[in-house]
Amino acid sequence: METDKAARTPRRFRDLAGLQRAFFIALGFLVVLVGFITLAQKISGPETTFGDEARFGLESRRAVSAIARSEDSSMNLSLKVRGTGAYTTSDQYGGEVTFEPGPAAHLVALPFVRGLGTRNGLWTFAVALNLTALLLAAWAAFRTGGLGVAAWVVACGLLTLNLTTQTFVLNINFLVLPSFAALLVAWAVSTGDVALYPLLAGLVSFIVQTHLGYGVVPVVAALAATALLATHSAKFRKLLGWRYSGPTFAVLLVLWFPPLLDQIFGTRNLSKLLGLRLPGSGLVGAWNGLGAILHLPPALQPEALNLQSPRAVELLVAAALAVGLIKYWPRFRPQYELLVITLAVLLGSLLVAWLSPPGSEVAYHLYWIGIAVGFLLTAAGILLLTIENPAGRMIRRWNPNLRLSLGLCIVAVAALPLLAPRQLSAGDQRIVAATESLTDSLAKQLDPTVPWVLVSRGGWSAEAVANGVIAHLGDAGVSVRKGVAVEPGEHALILSSGPLDVKGKARGIAKFGEQTSTSKAWSTAVDAFAADHAPVRMATNDSNLVSSYLDGRTDSICPDQTVLGASALRGLAPGALAGLYAHGQVLEPRLPPELLGGVQAWMEDQQFFAYELPAAREQEELTFSSVDCSSS
């Protein structure tokens, strides 16, 4: 009898009854609606793109051209950093370098940032990626366990989403739901659904290329699913046939062609990655990964870590209530496979901790605790719905319409937290305001047809604000480049030089050149740029860096267009590329005194420094030969 009921459980859309079809469509519509509302609120809000989000957008804009130049050892920042030859978004979340074997995420984001601009395009990319992953997870659950299991997965997915997870463009955040989806697709494949194998290959490849550490658990789950599939001899033979192996091979070839191209003709990045341990990423980034899956607010400081959150309670209570969403589904075969995949997830988590370098196991393992907890909650709910138990018998006695209505209400209530606007911290608000003001000033006054060299002195904060400025100038039509290599038609070389950070590792421009000589590193880059675009104009907030460089190079640098100080914005100077000279006039962002004070206090708190070097005095100390800059 149980077998007959299991056989009648609809697991294809065409097999659903009218009311079930409506419910299935409503689930998908709810996911899309939540994403649309979240994105609309984000775009209409006061936030701007800066820091690591802007960096990711800039890298995505030039991903294709960077791949095409893979034989160039000085490939631009998007794919080659610090001479490692690694596809990376270096320093995005606390570790010195997080190795990325391929540019998949950049290529996916490329049409979004090109079509919608860096700000709107990045957030649209993140929302689209997260919601697509949730829909794929629900579809795999439906094909394996039926409509009830799919509804449970959607409910859990909506509960674990928040505004940060949906729109924050860091791979520790936007890979949470794709990883979750990969585990559910692996479960579906393990039961014999070979049609989903190309999808599993694509998901796992995307995750591995975007974050080497995140890829460990999905890879282990995919291997376990393949091993389980091999126990279904007939299904495994179907997988080996061209109908399914062909699309799988095509997906793998498309996604891994750029890294393979680099391996054969470029820097052999894949070979280098084989001998590396997974990098640790720090407590803050790791806690965001755990918070994303448990719907906890992200921690700003390690000492703020705690589990006393209403969101965790909300998730557990809603999970208990959502059991009422599902009709009774009889016992079915995939329970065994689900337990095996869950075991693979736990083993993969332990593998990540083992591969992480000494001292980072606990912090880095928090990512996998978060994903494992989320998947275990989902698996526990699925098993509760499909195994004979008192709760299942009680649910079966309920009126079907009551179950359906209650389920829709629960899902709707679960989505309500997503609709609340996210409040920025005071520090973020200052940076947003500073970036917007500076961007507005530069976009209005900087001539986009003139080659510029912008040199910013400072640490990560300088890069964060500079990235935002560059991204917004790019959206405004000013073609700029941050890094060493500059493509034809681009008019600015953006450099950032800074002190050693708290870990004693050189940051800023030092990562583009010799670690022992920051000045030599960026001066070499400027020489190369000036040779192709001379004469150029230079802007900086640290005249000590550029004064020695300018001496003897007046044939390529226009003296009357050179910035040598930022006294008007001394508090903001290290992170704002402030005090630009253009046609003899100082460009100064018009910021209120209270904002300047706030930014200065924030930067002092971050161990950055400021300069007060009057531009006129610095100009008097230098001598220039006569240069005709009118043609530029």
XYZ file of C-alpha atoms in Angstrom:
632
model
C 0.000 0.000 0.000
C 2.781 2.393 0.919
C 4.481 1.602 -2.377
C 1.285 2.334 -4.308
C 0.917 5.712 -2.589
C 4.533 6.552 -3.279
C 4.067 5.696 -6.928
C 1.072 8.043 -7.111
C 3.013 10.975 -5.616
C 3.286 13.504 -8.483
C 6.860 14.498 -9.217
C 6.374 16.119 -12.600
C 4.454 19.317 -13.246
C 2.200 17.659 -15.789
C 1.125 15.111 -13.163
C -0.147 17.736 -10.701
C -3.840 18.366 -10.194
C -5.350 21.819 -10.734
C -5.017 23.058 -7.143
C -1.559 21.554 -6.844
C -0.456 23.287 -10.039
C -1.722 26.605 -8.703
C 0.185 26.059 -5.469
C 3.337 25.117 -7.393
C 3.109 28.291 -9.491
C 2.395 30.357 -6.367
C 5.596 29.093 -4.752
C 7.674 30.211 -7.718
C 5.852 33.526 -7.927
C 6.460 34.141 -4.213
C 10.196 33.606 -4.614
C 10.355 36.020 -7.561
C 8.165 38.581 -5.787
C 10.354 38.586 -2.691
C 13.428 39.112 -4.845
C 11.792 41.901 -6.847
C 10.671 43.792 -3.726
C 14.065 43.375 -2.092
C 15.890 44.611 -5.184
C 13.535 47.572 -5.639
C 14.087 48.667 -2.044
C 17.840 48.299 -2.391
C 18.076 50.288 -5.620
C 15.802 53.066 -4.372
C 17.718 53.356 -1.090
C 20.604 55.678 -0.231
C 23.359 53.086 -0.482
C 26.090 53.215 -3.062
C 28.640 50.675 -4.230
C 32.091 50.874 -2.714
C 34.827 48.663 -1.365
C 34.724 45.009 -2.269
C 31.394 45.208 -4.075
C 32.823 47.859 -6.391
C 35.983 45.811 -6.814
C 33.961 42.792 -7.924
C 32.043 44.955 -10.382
C 35.218 46.407 -11.868
C 36.713 42.946 -12.213
C 33.558 41.683 -13.901
C 33.553 44.559 -16.400
C 36.940 43.533 -17.766
C 36.804 39.779 -17.184
C 36.608 38.866 -20.870
C 39.522 41.058 -21.914
C 41.596 39.721 -19.032
C 41.030 36.138 -20.094
C 41.967 37.020 -23.666
C 45.302 38.290 -22.377
C 45.993 35.229 -20.233
C 49.503 34.899 -21.621
C 50.385 38.298 -20.120
C 52.139 37.801 -16.788
C 51.001 41.270 -15.678
C 47.326 40.539 -16.300
C 45.041 43.065 -14.662
C 43.746 42.892 -11.130
C 40.604 40.955 -11.939
C 42.425 37.694 -12.544
C 46.036 38.034 -11.485
C 47.047 39.375 -8.076
C 50.416 39.542 -6.321
C 52.120 37.467 -8.940
C 50.297 34.321 -7.840
C 48.484 33.895 -11.121
C 45.319 33.170 -9.166
C 41.810 34.046 -10.248
C 40.860 35.953 -7.167
C 39.044 38.820 -5.563
C 41.887 39.381 -3.154
C 41.219 40.665 0.352
C 37.455 40.624 -0.019
C 36.757 38.937 3.282
C 39.708 39.010 5.622
C 42.190 36.524 4.199
C 45.292 37.704 2.376
C 44.331 35.825 -0.776
C 41.405 33.563 -1.503
C 42.210 31.537 -4.565
C 39.591 31.220 -7.248
C 40.361 28.650 -9.939
C 38.206 30.393 -12.536
C 36.289 33.559 -13.452
C 32.784 32.028 -13.577
C 31.196 34.530 -11.193
C 32.746 37.477 -13.017
C 31.445 36.252 -16.353
C 27.940 35.727 -14.969
C 27.963 39.227 -13.480
C 29.368 40.792 -16.664
C 26.057 41.385 -18.520
C 24.480 42.797 -15.357
C 27.187 45.399 -14.684
C 27.532 46.264 -18.366
C 23.802 46.643 -18.896
C 22.668 48.161 -15.587
C 25.811 49.830 -14.279
C 27.995 48.748 -11.399
C 25.650 49.742 -8.570
C 22.351 48.371 -9.860
C 23.931 45.598 -11.881
C 25.761 44.035 -8.956
C 22.689 43.947 -6.734
C 20.555 42.568 -9.552
C 23.164 39.882 -10.170
C 23.208 38.856 -6.506
C 19.410 38.691 -6.219
C 19.054 36.803 -9.498
C 21.735 34.305 -8.487
C 20.241 33.648 -5.051
C 16.669 33.268 -6.227
C 17.663 31.107 -9.187
C 19.525 28.835 -6.784
C 16.466 28.615 -4.534
C 14.204 27.753 -7.461
C 16.651 25.076 -8.639
C 16.762 23.621 -5.137
C 12.963 23.535 -5.000
C 12.753 21.972 -8.467
C 15.202 19.217 -7.509
C 13.248 18.593 -4.304
C 9.991 18.398 -6.260
C 11.396 15.875 -8.740
C 12.654 13.752 -5.870
C 10.098 14.080 -3.100
C 7.054 15.759 -4.555
C 5.288 19.072 -4.060
C 5.353 18.966 -0.273
C 9.103 18.566 -0.093
C 9.525 21.396 -2.611
C 7.320 23.661 -0.492
C 9.395 22.823 2.561
C 12.605 23.742 0.727
C 11.124 27.075 -0.425
C 9.971 27.875 3.114
C 13.421 27.106 4.540
C 15.080 29.095 1.767
C 12.934 32.166 2.356
C 13.531 31.969 6.079
C 17.278 31.812 5.623
C 17.378 34.729 3.191
C 17.803 38.319 4.277
C 18.648 41.579 2.535
C 22.368 41.138 3.071
C 22.355 37.644 1.636
C 20.336 38.617 -1.420
C 22.170 41.766 -2.443
C 25.620 41.765 -0.837
C 28.163 40.969 -3.542
C 30.689 38.906 -1.638
C 31.161 35.289 -2.545
C 30.868 34.196 1.076
C 27.277 35.454 0.860
C 26.084 34.846 -2.669
C 27.394 31.268 -2.643
C 25.318 30.146 0.343
C 22.136 29.342 -1.584
C 23.952 27.947 -4.657
C 25.797 25.600 -2.289
C 22.502 24.687 -0.651
C 20.987 24.041 -4.094
C 23.949 21.885 -5.111
C 23.368 19.633 -2.105
C 19.696 19.150 -2.974
C 20.484 18.522 -6.640
C 23.088 15.980 -5.509
C 20.373 14.275 -3.483
C 18.103 14.143 -6.541
C 20.900 12.689 -8.670
C 21.689 10.081 -6.024
C 18.156 8.700 -6.328
C 18.612 8.076 -10.050
C 17.518 11.386 -11.598
C 20.307 11.435 -14.194
C 18.689 14.304 -16.114
C 19.910 16.664 -13.374
C 23.538 15.563 -13.620
C 24.567 18.384 -16.031
C 22.969 20.863 -13.610
C 24.938 19.361 -10.721
C 28.168 19.634 -12.721
C 27.444 23.277 -13.531
C 26.539 24.255 -9.965
C 29.561 22.574 -8.412
C 31.921 24.049 -11.029
C 30.532 27.544 -10.468
C 30.977 27.224 -6.701
C 34.510 25.846 -6.932
C 35.602 28.571 -9.358
C 34.131 31.317 -7.208
C 35.483 30.125 -3.857
C 37.890 27.225 -3.603
C 36.961 26.607 0.023
C 33.228 26.670 -0.566
C 33.617 24.077 -3.293
C 34.824 21.297 -1.006
C 31.448 20.318 0.477
C 29.525 20.364 -2.850
C 32.304 18.326 -4.481
C 32.125 15.710 -1.724
C 28.323 15.625 -2.015
C 28.530 15.272 -5.812
C 30.988 12.384 -5.496
C 28.712 10.687 -2.971
C 25.743 11.183 -5.308
C 27.676 9.662 -8.204
C 28.630 6.673 -6.065
C 25.003 6.165 -5.042
C 23.905 6.536 -8.649
C 26.311 3.756 -9.579
C 24.261 1.411 -7.380
C 21.360 1.954 -9.810
C 22.982 0.040 -12.646
C 20.367 0.901 -15.259
C 20.357 4.605 -14.347
C 24.147 4.732 -14.288
C 24.296 3.255 -17.783
C 21.937 6.023 -18.909
C 24.347 8.580 -17.462
C 27.200 7.096 -19.470
C 25.182 7.463 -22.648
C 25.649 10.496 -24.890
C 22.222 11.919 -24.000
C 23.387 12.885 -20.510
C 27.174 12.641 -20.632
C 27.250 14.964 -23.664
C 25.545 17.935 -21.943
C 27.613 17.305 -18.806
C 30.838 17.408 -20.802
C 29.696 20.568 -22.618
C 28.919 22.349 -19.334
C 32.287 21.411 -17.850
C 34.132 22.474 -21.006
C 32.484 25.896 -21.144
C 33.054 26.646 -17.457
C 36.603 25.327 -17.253
C 37.902 26.542 -20.616
C 39.359 29.832 -19.240
C 41.275 28.131 -16.394
C 42.496 25.425 -18.764
C 43.606 28.113 -21.217
C 45.595 29.745 -18.449
C 46.990 26.376 -17.392
C 48.274 25.612 -20.889
C 49.373 29.031 -22.153
C 49.441 31.248 -19.074
C 50.552 31.073 -15.472
C 49.572 27.448 -14.741
C 47.289 28.594 -11.983
C 45.530 25.237 -11.536
C 48.843 23.505 -10.857
C 49.677 26.084 -8.225
C 46.359 25.590 -6.479
C 46.890 21.844 -6.114
C 49.632 22.379 -3.567
C 47.869 25.021 -1.490
C 45.911 24.679 1.710
C 42.620 26.487 1.955
C 43.107 30.010 3.341
C 41.429 31.101 6.546
C 39.114 34.057 6.238
C 38.649 35.418 9.737
C 35.794 35.359 12.208
C 33.843 38.260 10.768
C 33.546 36.829 7.285
C 32.886 33.349 8.611
C 30.158 34.569 10.917
C 28.452 36.293 8.028
C 28.368 32.928 6.276
C 26.783 31.297 9.312
C 24.462 34.237 9.872
C 23.275 34.083 6.284
C 22.015 30.530 6.641
C 20.552 31.061 10.138
C 19.125 34.505 9.335
C 21.289 36.092 12.042
C 22.483 39.707 11.795
C 26.073 39.821 10.537
C 28.661 40.478 13.223
C 30.807 43.583 12.946
C 33.382 42.487 15.499
C 34.495 39.006 16.608
C 33.523 39.775 20.199
C 29.941 40.323 19.021
C 29.533 36.647 18.149
C 26.602 35.020 19.916
C 23.684 32.749 19.232
C 21.147 34.762 21.236
C 19.172 35.950 18.236
C 15.415 36.115 17.664
C 16.090 35.061 14.086
C 17.392 31.673 15.201
C 14.290 31.191 17.340
C 12.130 32.416 14.463
C 13.650 29.852 12.153
C 13.097 26.955 14.540
C 9.519 27.967 15.371
C 8.630 28.490 11.717
C 10.223 25.159 10.841
C 7.965 23.437 13.361
C 4.883 25.252 12.079
C 5.724 24.652 8.430
C 5.250 20.933 8.985
C 1.562 21.751 8.679
C 2.190 22.970 5.147
C 2.569 19.521 3.713
C 0.086 16.800 2.987
C 1.123 13.339 3.951
C 3.548 11.715 1.557
C 4.154 8.037 2.166
C 7.488 6.439 2.705
C 9.734 6.632 -0.352
C 13.143 5.384 -1.396
C 15.074 8.707 -1.346
C 15.241 8.718 2.472
C 18.307 6.500 2.365
C 20.074 8.666 -0.203
C 19.225 11.813 1.756
C 20.933 10.410 4.845
C 24.030 9.527 2.809
C 24.242 13.013 1.263
C 23.800 14.557 4.726
C 26.671 12.424 5.997
C 28.762 13.599 3.027
C 28.016 17.218 3.980
C 29.280 16.631 7.510
C 32.397 14.852 6.256
C 33.017 17.668 3.791
C 32.800 20.175 6.628
C 35.446 18.259 8.549
C 37.593 18.145 5.405
C 37.446 21.940 5.111
C 38.609 22.300 8.710
C 41.452 19.855 8.066
C 42.567 21.640 4.887
C 42.530 25.090 6.476
C 45.874 26.439 7.702
C 46.750 26.256 11.411
C 44.990 28.820 13.550
C 42.023 29.282 11.241
C 40.195 25.974 11.564
C 37.553 27.150 14.018
C 36.850 30.444 12.272
C 36.764 29.040 8.763
C 34.751 26.015 9.822
C 31.884 28.322 10.798
C 30.968 28.564 7.123
C 30.338 24.861 6.985
C 28.625 24.733 10.355
C 26.163 27.227 8.909
C 25.531 25.352 5.680
C 25.445 22.008 7.474
C 22.907 23.308 10.001
C 20.705 24.688 7.240
C 20.841 21.467 5.267
C 20.272 19.335 8.368
C 17.158 21.350 9.228
C 15.870 20.815 5.711
C 16.722 17.118 5.751
C 15.105 16.666 9.154
C 11.929 18.309 7.899
C 11.854 16.118 4.797
C 12.306 12.972 6.863
C 9.611 14.100 9.295
C 7.220 14.537 6.402
C 7.915 11.186 4.821
C 8.363 8.712 7.685
C 5.563 7.201 9.739
C 5.314 9.175 13.003
C 2.625 10.671 15.267
C 3.034 14.127 13.716
C 2.465 12.711 10.246
C -0.647 10.870 11.335
C -2.003 14.049 12.945
C -1.398 16.081 9.771
C -3.161 13.478 7.640
C -6.354 14.016 9.625
C -6.445 17.747 8.809
C -8.669 19.143 6.116
C -6.604 19.550 2.886
C -7.807 23.129 2.338
C -6.843 24.035 5.897
C -3.374 22.607 5.336
C -2.953 24.565 2.123
C -4.176 27.857 3.619
C -1.993 27.463 6.682
C 0.997 26.692 4.522
C 0.544 29.790 2.361
C 0.177 31.975 5.457
C 3.335 30.544 6.985
C 5.352 31.147 3.824
C 3.983 34.705 3.551
C 4.835 35.490 7.181
C 8.284 33.988 6.706
C 8.891 36.428 3.843
C 7.917 39.527 5.830
C 11.380 40.080 7.391
C 12.746 40.412 3.864
C 10.610 43.470 3.221
C 12.064 45.563 6.051
C 14.719 48.030 4.845
C 18.236 47.249 5.989
C 19.781 49.941 8.169
C 23.390 50.853 7.501
C 25.813 51.151 10.382
C 27.118 54.607 11.237
C 30.497 53.792 9.704
C 28.910 52.535 6.494
C 26.751 55.650 6.264
C 29.842 57.859 6.473
C 31.635 55.925 3.763
C 28.546 55.928 1.545
C 28.140 59.683 1.949
C 31.838 60.314 1.336
C 31.874 58.132 -1.759
C 28.742 59.712 -3.206
C 30.013 63.246 -2.596
C 33.442 62.547 -4.037
C 31.968 60.734 -7.015
C 29.638 63.614 -7.745
C 32.533 66.069 -7.623
C 34.787 64.007 -9.867
C 32.094 63.105 -12.372
C 31.208 66.775 -12.850
C 34.704 68.225 -13.021
C 37.093 65.543 -14.234
C 37.620 65.566 -17.984
C 37.068 61.971 -19.158
C 39.136 62.568 -22.293
C 42.316 63.377 -20.358
C 44.670 60.605 -19.202
C 45.006 60.636 -15.419
C 47.139 58.849 -12.861
C 45.429 58.758 -9.463
C 47.557 57.657 -6.503
C 45.844 57.137 -3.157
C 47.744 56.719 0.076
C 46.102 54.506 2.682
C 45.264 50.916 3.513
C 42.105 48.930 2.857
C 39.930 51.981 3.474
C 41.675 53.855 0.676
C 40.986 50.977 -1.670
C 37.388 50.688 -0.497
C 36.512 54.281 -1.285
C 38.687 54.340 -4.404
C 36.911 51.272 -5.766
C 33.567 52.978 -5.270
C 34.766 56.139 -6.976
C 36.143 54.192 -9.919
C 32.975 52.150 -10.292
C 30.753 55.215 -10.288
C 33.005 57.097 -12.680
C 32.790 54.086 -14.965
C 28.997 54.202 -14.779
C 29.224 57.896 -15.667
C 31.200 57.104 -18.804
C 34.712 57.806 -17.517
C 36.913 54.899 -18.569
C 39.237 54.030 -15.701
C 41.462 51.189 -14.586
C 42.729 50.106 -11.187
C 45.880 48.068 -11.503
C 49.006 47.900 -13.616
C 47.857 46.842 -17.064
C 45.808 49.418 -18.944
C 43.929 48.635 -22.104
C 43.799 50.962 -25.137
C 41.167 53.632 -24.776
C 41.271 53.790 -20.992
C 42.289 57.119 -19.581
C 43.228 56.595 -15.958
C 45.537 54.351 -13.987
C 44.320 54.009 -10.410
C 46.960 53.058 -7.871
C 46.722 52.675 -4.121
C 49.739 52.569 -1.858
C 49.616 51.980 1.839
C 51.382 50.858 4.995
C 51.690 47.333 6.271
C 48.451 46.085 7.718
C 48.030 44.528 11.146
C 49.115 41.140 9.797
C 52.380 42.573 8.511
C 51.493 41.956 4.903
C 51.973 44.680 2.309
C 48.749 45.951 0.819
C 47.795 48.398 -1.893
C 50.137 48.901 -4.778
C 52.791 46.689 -3.203
C 50.830 43.661 -4.309
C 51.302 44.694 -7.935
C 55.075 44.946 -7.730
C 58.066 44.330 -5.523
C 57.087 43.867 -1.908
C 60.300 45.532 -0.747
C 59.731 48.815 -2.542
C 56.258 50.276 -2.692
C 57.482 53.450 -4.377
C 59.363 51.515 -7.034
C 56.353 49.301 -7.667
C 53.902 52.068 -8.436
C 56.440 54.299 -10.167
C 57.157 51.463 -12.601
C 53.440 51.171 -13.304
C 53.099 54.919 -13.836
C 56.075 54.885 -16.213
C 54.380 52.276 -18.369
C 51.120 54.192 -18.385
C 52.748 57.541 -19.142
C 54.719 56.041 -22.012
C 51.473 55.123 -23.767
C 49.414 58.179 -22.819
C 51.931 61.015 -22.327
C 51.505 63.662 -21.287
C 49.243 62.661 -18.414
C 47.912 64.395 -15.333
C 48.643 63.048 -11.885
C 46.534 63.285 -8.751
C 47.479 62.082 -5.295
C 46.903 62.763 -1.623
C 50.523 62.146 -0.624
C 53.083 64.471 -2.160
C 55.941 62.622 -0.467
C 55.271 59.659 -2.712
C 55.135 61.554 -5.980
C 57.626 64.390 -5.533
C 60.680 62.209 -6.096
C 58.941 60.467 -8.959
C 58.128 63.743 -10.718
C 61.709 64.978 -10.547
C 63.167 64.319 -13.986
C 59.920 63.036 -15.500
C 58.366 66.323 -16.583
C 58.425 65.171 -20.165
C 55.488 62.898 -19.449
C 53.736 64.570 -16.484
C 52.079 67.980 -16.825
C 53.286 70.079 -13.862
C 50.380 72.515 -13.844
C 47.961 69.610 -13.649
C 49.669 67.816 -10.758
C 48.223 67.404 -7.298
C 50.696 67.614 -4.435
C 48.518 67.875 -1.369
C 45.075 67.626 0.112
C 45.029 70.133 2.941
C 41.368 71.001 2.470
C 40.335 67.416 3.141
C 43.101 66.162 5.387
C 40.749 63.911 7.342
C 39.383 62.287 4.224
C 42.544 62.331 2.147
C 43.868 58.804 2.778
C 40.756 57.211 1.375
C 39.281 59.686 -1.035
C 41.780 60.648 -3.755
C 41.043 64.189 -2.674
C 42.478 67.525 -3.793
C 42.658 66.912 -7.528
C 44.033 69.618 -9.806
C 42.373 70.011 -13.180
C 43.368 72.895 -15.432
C 44.946 74.612 -12.471
C 41.842 74.367 -10.277
C 41.560 72.261 -7.133
C 38.742 69.725 -7.183
C 37.399 69.333 -3.676
C 34.356 67.286 -2.682
C 31.941 69.562 -0.878
C 31.413 67.717 2.374
C 29.923 69.250 5.538
C 32.308 69.645 8.508
C 30.433 67.105 10.625
C 30.827 64.479 7.915
C 34.521 65.215 7.570
C 34.928 64.844 11.313
C 33.062 61.560 11.290
C 35.103 60.162 8.428
C 38.335 61.278 10.051
C 37.358 59.633 13.328
C 36.423 56.451 11.500
C 39.724 56.347 9.662
C 41.712 57.029 12.817
C 39.870 54.164 14.427
C 40.944 51.989 11.492
C 44.606 52.972 12.060
C 44.907 55.139 8.978
C 46.743 58.431 8.785
C 46.139 61.836 7.222
C 48.346 64.497 5.670
C 48.229 68.268 5.712
C 50.557 69.364 2.969
C 49.635 72.689 1.344
C 49.617 72.273 -2.402
C 51.197 75.666 -3.096
C 54.224 74.975 -0.882
C 54.789 71.605 -2.477
C 54.640 73.091 -5.955
C 57.224 75.701 -5.029
C 59.676 73.001 -3.952
C 59.666 71.389 -7.397
C 61.148 72.610 -10.645
C 59.703 71.629 -13.996
C 60.819 72.017 -17.540
C 58.467 73.511 -20.074
C 55.841 71.003 -21.256
C 53.059 71.558 -23.733
C 49.984 69.832 -22.297
C 47.460 71.528 -24.515
C 47.264 68.591 -26.915
C 46.151 66.186 -24.205
